[in-house]
Backbone as a ProteinNet text record, in pm:
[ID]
protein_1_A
[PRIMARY]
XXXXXXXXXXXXXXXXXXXXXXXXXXXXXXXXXXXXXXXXXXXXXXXXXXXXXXXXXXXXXXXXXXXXXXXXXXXXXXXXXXXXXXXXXXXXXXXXXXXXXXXXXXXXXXXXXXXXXXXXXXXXXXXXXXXXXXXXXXXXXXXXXXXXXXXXXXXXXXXXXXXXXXXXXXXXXXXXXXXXXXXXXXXXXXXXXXXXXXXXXXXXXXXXXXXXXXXXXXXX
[TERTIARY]
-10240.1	-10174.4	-10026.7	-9985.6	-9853.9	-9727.5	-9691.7	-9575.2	-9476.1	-9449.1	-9359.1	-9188.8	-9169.1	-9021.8	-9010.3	-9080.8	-9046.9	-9075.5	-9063.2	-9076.9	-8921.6	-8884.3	-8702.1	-8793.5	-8653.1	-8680	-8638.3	-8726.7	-8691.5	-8802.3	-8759.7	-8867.1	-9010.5	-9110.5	-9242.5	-9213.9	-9168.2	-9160.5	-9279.5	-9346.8	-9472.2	-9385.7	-9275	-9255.1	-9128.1	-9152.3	-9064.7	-8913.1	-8793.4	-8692.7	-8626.5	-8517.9	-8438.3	-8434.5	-8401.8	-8413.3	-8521.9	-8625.3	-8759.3	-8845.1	-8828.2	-8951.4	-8890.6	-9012.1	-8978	-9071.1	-9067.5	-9119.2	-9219.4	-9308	-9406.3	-9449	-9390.8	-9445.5	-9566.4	-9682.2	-9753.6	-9830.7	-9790.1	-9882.7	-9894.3	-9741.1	-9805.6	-9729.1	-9833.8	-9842.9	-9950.9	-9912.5	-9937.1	-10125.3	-10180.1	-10287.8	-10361.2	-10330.4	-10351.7	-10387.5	-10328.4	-10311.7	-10405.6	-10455.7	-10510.2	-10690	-10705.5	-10875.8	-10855.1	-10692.5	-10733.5	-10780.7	-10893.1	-10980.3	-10974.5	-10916.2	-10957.5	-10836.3	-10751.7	-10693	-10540.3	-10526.1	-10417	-10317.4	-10299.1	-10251.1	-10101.5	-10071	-9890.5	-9847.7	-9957	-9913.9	-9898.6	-9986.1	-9932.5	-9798.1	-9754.8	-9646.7	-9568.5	-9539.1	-9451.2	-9430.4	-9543.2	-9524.7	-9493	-9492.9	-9457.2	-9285.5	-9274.9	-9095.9	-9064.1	-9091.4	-9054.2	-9026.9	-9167.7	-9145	-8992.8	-9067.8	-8913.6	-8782.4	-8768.3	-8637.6	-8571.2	-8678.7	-8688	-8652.2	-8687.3	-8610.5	-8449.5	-8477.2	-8353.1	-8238.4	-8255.7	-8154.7	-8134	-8261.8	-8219.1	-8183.7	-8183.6	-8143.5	-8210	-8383.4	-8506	-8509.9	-8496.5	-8529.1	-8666.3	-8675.7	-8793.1	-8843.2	-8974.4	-9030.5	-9108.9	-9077.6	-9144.3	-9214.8	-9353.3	-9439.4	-9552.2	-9532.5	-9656.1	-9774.9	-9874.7	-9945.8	-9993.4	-9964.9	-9992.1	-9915.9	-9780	-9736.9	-9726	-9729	-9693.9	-9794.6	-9902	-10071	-10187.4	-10132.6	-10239.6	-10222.5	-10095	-10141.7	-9978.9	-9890.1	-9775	-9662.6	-9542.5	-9411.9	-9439.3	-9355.6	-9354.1	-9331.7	-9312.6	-9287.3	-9157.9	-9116.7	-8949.3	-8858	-8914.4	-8868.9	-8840.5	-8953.4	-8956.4	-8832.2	-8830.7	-8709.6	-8617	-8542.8	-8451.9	-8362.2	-8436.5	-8383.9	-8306.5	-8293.8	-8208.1	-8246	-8200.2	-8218.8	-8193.8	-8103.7	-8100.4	-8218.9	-8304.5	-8390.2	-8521.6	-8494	-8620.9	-8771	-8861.4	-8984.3	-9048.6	-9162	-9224	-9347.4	-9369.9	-9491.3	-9563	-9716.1	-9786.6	-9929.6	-10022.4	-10138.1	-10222	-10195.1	-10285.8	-10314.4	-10445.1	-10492.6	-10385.8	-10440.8	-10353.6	-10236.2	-10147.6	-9953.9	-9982.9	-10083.2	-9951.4	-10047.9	-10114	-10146.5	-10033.9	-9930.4	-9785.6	-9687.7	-9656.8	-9550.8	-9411.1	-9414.6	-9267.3	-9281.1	-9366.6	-9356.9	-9387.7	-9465.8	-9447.2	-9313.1	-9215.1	-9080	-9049.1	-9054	-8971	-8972.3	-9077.4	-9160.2	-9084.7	-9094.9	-9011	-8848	-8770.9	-8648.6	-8612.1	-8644.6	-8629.9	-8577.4	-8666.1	-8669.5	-8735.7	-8809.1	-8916.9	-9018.2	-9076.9	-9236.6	-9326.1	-9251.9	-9318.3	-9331.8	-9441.9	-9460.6	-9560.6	-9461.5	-9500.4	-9553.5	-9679.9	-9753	-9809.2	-9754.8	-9846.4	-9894.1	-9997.3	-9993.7	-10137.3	-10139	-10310.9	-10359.2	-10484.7	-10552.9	-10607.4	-10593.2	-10640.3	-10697.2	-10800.6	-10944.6	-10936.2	-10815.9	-10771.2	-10640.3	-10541.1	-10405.5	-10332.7	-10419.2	-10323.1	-10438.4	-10566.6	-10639	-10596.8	-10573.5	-10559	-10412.6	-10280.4	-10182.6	-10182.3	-10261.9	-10259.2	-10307.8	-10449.9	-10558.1	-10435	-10410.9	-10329.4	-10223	-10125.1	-10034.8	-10087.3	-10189	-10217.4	-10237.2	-10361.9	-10396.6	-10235.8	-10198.4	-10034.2	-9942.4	-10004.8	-9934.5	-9835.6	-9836.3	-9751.8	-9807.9	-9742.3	-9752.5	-9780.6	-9872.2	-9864.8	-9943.6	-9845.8	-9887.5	-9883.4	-9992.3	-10051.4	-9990.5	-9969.8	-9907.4	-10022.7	-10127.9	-10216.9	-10209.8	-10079.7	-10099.2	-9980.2	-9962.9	-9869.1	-9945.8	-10067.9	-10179.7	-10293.3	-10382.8	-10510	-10543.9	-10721.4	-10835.1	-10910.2	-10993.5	-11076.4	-11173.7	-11217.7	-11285.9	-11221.3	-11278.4	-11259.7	-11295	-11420.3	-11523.5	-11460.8	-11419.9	-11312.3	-11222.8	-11129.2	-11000.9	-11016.6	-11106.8	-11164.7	-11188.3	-11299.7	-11340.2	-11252.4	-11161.3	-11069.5	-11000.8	-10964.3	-10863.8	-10942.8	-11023.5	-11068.6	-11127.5	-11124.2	-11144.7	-11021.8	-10886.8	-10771.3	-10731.3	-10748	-10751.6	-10857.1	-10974	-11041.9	-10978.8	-10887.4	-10817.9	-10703.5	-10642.2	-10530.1	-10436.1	-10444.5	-10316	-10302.5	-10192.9	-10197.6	-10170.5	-10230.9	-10243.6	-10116.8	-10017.6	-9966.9	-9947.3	-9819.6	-9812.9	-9599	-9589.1	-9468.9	-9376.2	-9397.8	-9347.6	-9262.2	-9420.8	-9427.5	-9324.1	-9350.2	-9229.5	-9082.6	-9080.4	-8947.2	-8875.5	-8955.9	-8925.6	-8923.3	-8983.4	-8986.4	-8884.5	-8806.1	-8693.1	-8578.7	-8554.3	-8461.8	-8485.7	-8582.3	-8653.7	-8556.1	-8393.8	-8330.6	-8235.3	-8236.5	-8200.2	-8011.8	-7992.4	-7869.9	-7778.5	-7881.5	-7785.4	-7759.6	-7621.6	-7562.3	-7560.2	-7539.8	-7510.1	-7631.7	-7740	-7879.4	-7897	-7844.3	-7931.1	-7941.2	-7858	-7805.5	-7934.8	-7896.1	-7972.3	-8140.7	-8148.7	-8353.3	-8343	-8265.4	-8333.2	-8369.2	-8234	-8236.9	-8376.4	-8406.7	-8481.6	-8627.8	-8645.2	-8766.4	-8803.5	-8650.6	-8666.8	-8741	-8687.3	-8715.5	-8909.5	-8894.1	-9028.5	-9162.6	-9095.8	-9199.9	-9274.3	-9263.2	-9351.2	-9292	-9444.7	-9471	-9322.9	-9311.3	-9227.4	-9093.7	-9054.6	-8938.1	-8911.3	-8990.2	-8931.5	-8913.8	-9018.6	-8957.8	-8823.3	-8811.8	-8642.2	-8532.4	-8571.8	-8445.8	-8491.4	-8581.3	-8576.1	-8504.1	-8522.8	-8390.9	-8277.2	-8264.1	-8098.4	-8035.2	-8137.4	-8050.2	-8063.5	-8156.5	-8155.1	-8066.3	-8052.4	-7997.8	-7903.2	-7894.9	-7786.6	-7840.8	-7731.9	-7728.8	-7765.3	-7722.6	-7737.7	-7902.3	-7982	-8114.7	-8125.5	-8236.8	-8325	-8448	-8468.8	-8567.5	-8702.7
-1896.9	-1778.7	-1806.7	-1738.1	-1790.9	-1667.7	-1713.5	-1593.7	-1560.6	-1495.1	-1523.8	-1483.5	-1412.1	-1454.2	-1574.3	-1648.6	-1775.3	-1905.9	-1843.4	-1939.1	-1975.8	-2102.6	-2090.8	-2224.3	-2239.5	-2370.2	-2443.5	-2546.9	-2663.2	-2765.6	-2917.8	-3025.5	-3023	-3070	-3051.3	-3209.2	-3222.4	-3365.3	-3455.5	-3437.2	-3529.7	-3577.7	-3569.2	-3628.1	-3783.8	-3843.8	-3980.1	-3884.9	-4010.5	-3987.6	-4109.9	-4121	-4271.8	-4328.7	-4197.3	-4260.3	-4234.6	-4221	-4206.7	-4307.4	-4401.2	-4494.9	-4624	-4747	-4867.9	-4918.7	-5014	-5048.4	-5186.2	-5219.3	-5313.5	-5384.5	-5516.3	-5567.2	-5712.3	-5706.1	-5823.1	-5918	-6057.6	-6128	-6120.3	-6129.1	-6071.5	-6215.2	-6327.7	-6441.4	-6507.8	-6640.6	-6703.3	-6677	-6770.1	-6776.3	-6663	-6520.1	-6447.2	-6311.9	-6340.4	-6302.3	-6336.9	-6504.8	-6545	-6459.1	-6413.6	-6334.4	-6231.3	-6194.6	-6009.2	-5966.5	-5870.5	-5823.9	-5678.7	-5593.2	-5511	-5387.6	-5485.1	-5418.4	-5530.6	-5480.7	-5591	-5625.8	-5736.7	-5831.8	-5824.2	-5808.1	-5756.8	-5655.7	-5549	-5420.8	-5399.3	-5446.9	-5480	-5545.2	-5667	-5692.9	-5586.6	-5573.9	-5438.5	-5299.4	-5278.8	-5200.4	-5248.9	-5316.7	-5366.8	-5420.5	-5459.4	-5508.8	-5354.2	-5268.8	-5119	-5086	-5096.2	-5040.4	-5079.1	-5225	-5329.2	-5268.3	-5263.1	-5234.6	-5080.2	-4974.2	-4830.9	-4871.6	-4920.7	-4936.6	-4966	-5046.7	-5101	-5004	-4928.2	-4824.2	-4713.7	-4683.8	-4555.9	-4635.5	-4770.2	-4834.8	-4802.1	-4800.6	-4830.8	-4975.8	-5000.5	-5100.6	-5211.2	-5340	-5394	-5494.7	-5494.7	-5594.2	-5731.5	-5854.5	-5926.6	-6014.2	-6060	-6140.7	-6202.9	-6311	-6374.6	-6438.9	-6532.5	-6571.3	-6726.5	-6816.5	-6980.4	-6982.2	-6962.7	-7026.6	-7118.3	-7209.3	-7359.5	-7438.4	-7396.7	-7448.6	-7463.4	-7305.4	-7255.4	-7170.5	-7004.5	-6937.8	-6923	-7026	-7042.8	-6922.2	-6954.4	-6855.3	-6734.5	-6616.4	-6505.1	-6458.7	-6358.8	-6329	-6375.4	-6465.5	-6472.1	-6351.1	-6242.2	-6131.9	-6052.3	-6056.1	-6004.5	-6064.8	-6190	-6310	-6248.5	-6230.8	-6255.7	-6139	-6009.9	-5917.2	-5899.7	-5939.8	-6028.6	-6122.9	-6174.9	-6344.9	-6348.2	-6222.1	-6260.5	-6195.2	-6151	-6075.5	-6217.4	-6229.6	-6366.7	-6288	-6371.4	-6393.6	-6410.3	-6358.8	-6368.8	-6421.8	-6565.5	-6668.3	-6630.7	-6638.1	-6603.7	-6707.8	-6684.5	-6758.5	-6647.9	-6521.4	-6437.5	-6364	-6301.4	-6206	-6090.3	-6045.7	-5882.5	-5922.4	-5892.3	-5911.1	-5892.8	-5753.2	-5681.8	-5788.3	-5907.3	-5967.1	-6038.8	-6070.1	-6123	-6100.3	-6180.6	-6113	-6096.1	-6151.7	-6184.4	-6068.6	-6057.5	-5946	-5783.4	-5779.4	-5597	-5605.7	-5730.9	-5673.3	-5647.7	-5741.9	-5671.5	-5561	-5484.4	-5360.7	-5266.3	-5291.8	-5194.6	-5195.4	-5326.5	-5338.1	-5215.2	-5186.3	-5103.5	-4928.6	-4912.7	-4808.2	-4730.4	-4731.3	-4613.5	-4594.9	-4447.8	-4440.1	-4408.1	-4426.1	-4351.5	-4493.8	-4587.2	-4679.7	-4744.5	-4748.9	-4790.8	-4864.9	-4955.3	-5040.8	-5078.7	-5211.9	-5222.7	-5423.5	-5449.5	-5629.7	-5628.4	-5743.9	-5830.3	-5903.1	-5903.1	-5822.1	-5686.3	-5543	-5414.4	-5405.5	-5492.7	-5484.4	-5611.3	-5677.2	-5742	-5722.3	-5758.4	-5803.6	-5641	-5545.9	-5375.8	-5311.8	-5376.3	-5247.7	-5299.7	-5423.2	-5511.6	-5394.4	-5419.9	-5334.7	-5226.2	-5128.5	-5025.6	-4951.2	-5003.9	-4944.9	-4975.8	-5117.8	-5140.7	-5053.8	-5015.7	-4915.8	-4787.8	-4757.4	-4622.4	-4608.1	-4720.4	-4730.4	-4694.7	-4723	-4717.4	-4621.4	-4525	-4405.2	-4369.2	-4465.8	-4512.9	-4392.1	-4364.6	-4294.7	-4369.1	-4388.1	-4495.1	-4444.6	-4495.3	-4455.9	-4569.8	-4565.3	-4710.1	-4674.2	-4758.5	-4794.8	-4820.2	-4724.8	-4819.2	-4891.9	-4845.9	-4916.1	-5096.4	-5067.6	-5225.2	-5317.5	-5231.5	-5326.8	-5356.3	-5457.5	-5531.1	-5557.7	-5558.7	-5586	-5709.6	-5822.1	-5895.6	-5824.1	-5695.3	-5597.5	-5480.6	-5424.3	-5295	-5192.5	-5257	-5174.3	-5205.5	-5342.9	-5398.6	-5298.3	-5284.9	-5190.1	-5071.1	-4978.6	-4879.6	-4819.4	-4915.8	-4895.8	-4935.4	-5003.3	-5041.6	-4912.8	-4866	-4731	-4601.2	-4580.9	-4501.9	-4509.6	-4660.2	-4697.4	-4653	-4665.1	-4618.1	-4504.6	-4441.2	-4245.6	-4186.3	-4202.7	-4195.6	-4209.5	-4272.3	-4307.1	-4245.4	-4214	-4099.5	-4143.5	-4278.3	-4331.9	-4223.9	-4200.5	-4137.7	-4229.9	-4187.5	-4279.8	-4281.1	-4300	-4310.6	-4425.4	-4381.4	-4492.7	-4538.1	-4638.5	-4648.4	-4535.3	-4455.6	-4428.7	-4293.8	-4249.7	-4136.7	-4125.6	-4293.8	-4316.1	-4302.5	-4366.9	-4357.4	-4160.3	-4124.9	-3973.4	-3907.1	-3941.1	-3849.7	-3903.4	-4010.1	-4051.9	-3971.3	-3977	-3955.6	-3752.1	-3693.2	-3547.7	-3483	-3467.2	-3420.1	-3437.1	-3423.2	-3467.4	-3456.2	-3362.3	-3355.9	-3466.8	-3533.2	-3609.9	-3719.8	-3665	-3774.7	-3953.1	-3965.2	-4089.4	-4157.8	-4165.8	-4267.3	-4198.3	-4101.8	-4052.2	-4158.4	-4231.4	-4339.9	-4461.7	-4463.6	-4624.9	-4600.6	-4434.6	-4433.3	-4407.2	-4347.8	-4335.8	-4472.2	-4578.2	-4700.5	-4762.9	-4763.4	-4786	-4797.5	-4603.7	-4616.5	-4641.7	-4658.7	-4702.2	-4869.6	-4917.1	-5052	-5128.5	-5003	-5038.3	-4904.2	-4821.8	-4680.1	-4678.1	-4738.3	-4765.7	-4671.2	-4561.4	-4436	-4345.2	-4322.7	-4240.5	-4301.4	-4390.1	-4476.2	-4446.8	-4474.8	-4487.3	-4313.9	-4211.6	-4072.1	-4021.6	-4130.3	-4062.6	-4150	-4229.9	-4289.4	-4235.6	-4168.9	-4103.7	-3955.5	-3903.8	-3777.3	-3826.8	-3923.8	-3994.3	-4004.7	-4039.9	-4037.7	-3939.6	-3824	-3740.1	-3613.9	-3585.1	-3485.7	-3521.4	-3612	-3659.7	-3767	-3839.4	-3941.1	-3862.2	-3742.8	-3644.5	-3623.9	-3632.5	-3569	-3652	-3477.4	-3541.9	-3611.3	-3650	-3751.6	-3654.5
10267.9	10214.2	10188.5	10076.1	10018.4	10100.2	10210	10212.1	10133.5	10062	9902.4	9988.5	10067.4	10141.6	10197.2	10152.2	10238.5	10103	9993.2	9870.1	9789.1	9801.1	9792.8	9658.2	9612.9	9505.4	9569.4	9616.1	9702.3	9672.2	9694.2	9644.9	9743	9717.4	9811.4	9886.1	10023.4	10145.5	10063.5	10013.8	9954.7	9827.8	9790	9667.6	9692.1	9642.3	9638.8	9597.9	9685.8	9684.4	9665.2	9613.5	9635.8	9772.7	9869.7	10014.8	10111	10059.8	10157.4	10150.9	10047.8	9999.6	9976	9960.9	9996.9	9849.1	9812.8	9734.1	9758.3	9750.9	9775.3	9666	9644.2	9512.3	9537.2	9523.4	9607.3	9529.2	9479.4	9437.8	9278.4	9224.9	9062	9050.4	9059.4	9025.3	8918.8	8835.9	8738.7	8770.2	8844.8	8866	8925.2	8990.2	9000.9	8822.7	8798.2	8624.2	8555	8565.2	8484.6	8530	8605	8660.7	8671.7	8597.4	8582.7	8496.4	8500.2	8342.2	8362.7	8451.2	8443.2	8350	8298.5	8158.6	8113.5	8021.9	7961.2	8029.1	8044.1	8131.6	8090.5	7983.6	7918	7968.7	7954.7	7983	8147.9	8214.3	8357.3	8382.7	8296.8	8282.6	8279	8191.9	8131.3	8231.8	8308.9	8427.4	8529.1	8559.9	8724.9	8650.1	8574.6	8529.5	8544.7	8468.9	8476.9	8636.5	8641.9	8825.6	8934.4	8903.8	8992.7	8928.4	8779.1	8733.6	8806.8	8780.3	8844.5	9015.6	9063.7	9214.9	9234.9	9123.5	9181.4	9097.7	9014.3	8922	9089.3	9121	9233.9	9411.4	9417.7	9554.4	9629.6	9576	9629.1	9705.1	9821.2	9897.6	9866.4	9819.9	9769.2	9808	9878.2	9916.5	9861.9	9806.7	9727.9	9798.5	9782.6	9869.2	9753.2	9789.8	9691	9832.7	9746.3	9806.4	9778.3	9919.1	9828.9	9683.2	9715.5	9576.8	9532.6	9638.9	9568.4	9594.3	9652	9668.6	9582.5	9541.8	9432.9	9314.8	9328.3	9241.3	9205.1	9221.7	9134.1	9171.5	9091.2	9150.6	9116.3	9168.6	9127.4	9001.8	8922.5	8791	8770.5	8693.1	8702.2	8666.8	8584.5	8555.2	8679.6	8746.6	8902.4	8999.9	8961.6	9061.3	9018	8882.7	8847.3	8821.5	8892.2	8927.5	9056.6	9095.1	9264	9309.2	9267.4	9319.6	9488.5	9528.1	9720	9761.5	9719.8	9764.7	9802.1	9941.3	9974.5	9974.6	9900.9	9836.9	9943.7	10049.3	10094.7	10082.3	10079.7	10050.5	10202.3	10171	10254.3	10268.3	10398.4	10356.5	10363.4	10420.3	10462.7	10326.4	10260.2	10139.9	10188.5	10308.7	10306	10390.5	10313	10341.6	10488	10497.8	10681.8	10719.8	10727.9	10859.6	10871.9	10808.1	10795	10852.5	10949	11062.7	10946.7	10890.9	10822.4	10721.9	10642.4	10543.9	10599.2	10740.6	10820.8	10861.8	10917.3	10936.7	10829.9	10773.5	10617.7	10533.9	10609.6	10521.7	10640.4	10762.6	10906.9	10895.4	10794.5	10797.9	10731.4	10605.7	10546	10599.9	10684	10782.2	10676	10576.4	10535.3	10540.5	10556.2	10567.7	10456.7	10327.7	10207.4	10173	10116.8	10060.6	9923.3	9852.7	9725.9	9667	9662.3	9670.6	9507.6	9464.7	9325.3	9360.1	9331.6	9318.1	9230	9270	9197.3	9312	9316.5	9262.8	9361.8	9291.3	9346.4	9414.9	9421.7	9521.9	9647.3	9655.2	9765.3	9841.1	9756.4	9807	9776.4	9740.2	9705	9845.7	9822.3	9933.8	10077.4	10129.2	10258.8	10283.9	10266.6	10308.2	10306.4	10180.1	10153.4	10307.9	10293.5	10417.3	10596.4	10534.9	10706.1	10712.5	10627.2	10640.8	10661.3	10604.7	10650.5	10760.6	10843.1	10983.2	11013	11017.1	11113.1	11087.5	10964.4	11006.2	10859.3	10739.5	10672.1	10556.3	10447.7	10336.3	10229.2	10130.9	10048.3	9936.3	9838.2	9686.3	9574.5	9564.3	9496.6	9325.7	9281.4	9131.6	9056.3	9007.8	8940	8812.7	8749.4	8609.8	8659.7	8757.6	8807.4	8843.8	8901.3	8978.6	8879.6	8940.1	8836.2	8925.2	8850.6	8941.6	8862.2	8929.2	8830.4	8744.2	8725.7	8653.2	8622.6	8546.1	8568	8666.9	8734.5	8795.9	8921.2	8972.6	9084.2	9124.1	8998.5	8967	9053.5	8986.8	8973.5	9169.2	9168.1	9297.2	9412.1	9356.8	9473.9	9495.2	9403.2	9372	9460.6	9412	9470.7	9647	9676.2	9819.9	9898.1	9854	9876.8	9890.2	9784.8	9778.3	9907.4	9899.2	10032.8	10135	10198.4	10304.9	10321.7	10176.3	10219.6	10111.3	9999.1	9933.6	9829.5	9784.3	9633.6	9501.1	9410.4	9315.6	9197.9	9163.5	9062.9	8949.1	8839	8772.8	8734	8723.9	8691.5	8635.7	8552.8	8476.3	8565.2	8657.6	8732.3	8862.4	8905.3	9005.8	8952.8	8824.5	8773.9	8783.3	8703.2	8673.4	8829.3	8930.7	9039.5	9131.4	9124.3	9168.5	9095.9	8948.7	8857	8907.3	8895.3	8912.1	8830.6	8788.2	8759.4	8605.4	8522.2	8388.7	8443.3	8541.9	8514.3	8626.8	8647	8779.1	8659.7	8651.9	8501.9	8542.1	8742.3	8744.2	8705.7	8653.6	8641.1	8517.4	8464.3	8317.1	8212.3	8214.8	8070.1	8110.4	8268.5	8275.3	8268	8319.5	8371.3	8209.1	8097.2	7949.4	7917.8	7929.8	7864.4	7899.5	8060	8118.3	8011.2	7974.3	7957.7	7812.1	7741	7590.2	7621.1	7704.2	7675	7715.2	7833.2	7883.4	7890.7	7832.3	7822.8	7682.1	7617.4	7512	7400.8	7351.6	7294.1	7310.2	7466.2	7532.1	7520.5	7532.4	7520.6	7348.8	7246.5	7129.7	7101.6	7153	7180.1	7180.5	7299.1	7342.3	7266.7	7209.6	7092.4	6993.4	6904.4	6830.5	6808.5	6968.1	6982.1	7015.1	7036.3	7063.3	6937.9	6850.3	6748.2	6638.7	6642.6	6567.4	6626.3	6757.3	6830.3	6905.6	6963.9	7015.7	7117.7	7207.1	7223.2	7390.6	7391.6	7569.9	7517.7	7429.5	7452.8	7551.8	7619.7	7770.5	7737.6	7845.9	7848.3	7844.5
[MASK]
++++++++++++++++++++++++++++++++++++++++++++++++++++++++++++++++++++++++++++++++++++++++++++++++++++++++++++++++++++++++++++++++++++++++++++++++++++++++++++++++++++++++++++++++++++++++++++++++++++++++++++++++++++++++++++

């Protein structure tokens, strides 16, 4: 029941903030890429660069971890690297990160409980942390358009193995906007537009089309 004296305009605690959430980026490596089928392999590109870029505009804290990089499935995205180069890369042997002593501190350094989870592949290296963070109490909202599965049906079912357990499902674009929530917080307006001209596709060429028909302040 809705007590309506007690209804103020205020954000719902379930929504991402610059300072509530951590970002989880796992395994979006060369040879990992090459057995994703369960949708275009660019466009995953293109989201997870979005995603990483979107953290780091709102001083989203970010976790990077690959797996056997130099064994088997090669360096991280350099796009991914070369967005902070001090940010150390967590090479692993374990499929799911949290069996990783080095990458759960790094996920506890942070000090957040809202966690943002995108890698390859969905149905291993996204469900292994996803599920272990939840066991432990953690909030976690899976990226599905960052993440890939070797199928679709992989994808799919991994996703929904996750939601069952408690993750919520989003997509880049969604994290971006629910960080930014406000058109008028002028300090990020310039960079989350530029942002999504460059990597929002459809929506990106949207908002340079009112940039330059209406002005350069159209909202996003």
């Amino acid at each position: 029941m809705v007590d309506i004296a007690e209804v103020t305009a205020a954000p719902s605690p379930d929504l991402l903030t610059p300072d509530n959430c951590a970002l989880l980026l796992v395994d979006h490596q060369p040879q990992m890429f090459f057995a994703t089928g369960s949708g275009d392999r660019t466009a995953i590109i293109n989201a997870t660069v979005g995603l990483a870029k979107a953290a780091r505009v709102f001083g989203v804290p970010t976790v990077l971890s690959t797996v056997a990089a130099e064994s088997f499935s090669g360096p991280l995205l350099p796009q991914l690297a070369s967005l902070d180069p001090s940010n150390k890369i967590i090479d692993r042997t374990t499929m799911n990160a949290w069996e990783d002593e080095n990458f759960v501190e790094a996920v506890k350094a942070t000090g957040r409980t809202k966690l943002v989870i995108a890698g390859l592949w969905t149905e291993v290296c996204v469900v292994g942390p996803a599920l272990s963070a939840l066991s432990q109490g953690y909030e976690v909202y899976v990226v599905a358009d960052a993440s890939g599965g070797v199928s679709p049906e992989a994808h799919e079912h991994a996703l929904q193995r996750m939601l069952a357990a408690g993750a919520v499902p989003v997509t880049w674009v969604q994290v971006l906007l629910e960080l930014q929530r406000d058109w008028a917080r002028v300090e990020t307006y310039k960079t989350v537009t530029e942002l999504v001209k460059e990597h929002g596709g459809a929506y990106g060429i949207g908002i340079g089309y009112a940039q330059a028909v209406i002005g350069e302040h159209a909202a996003g």
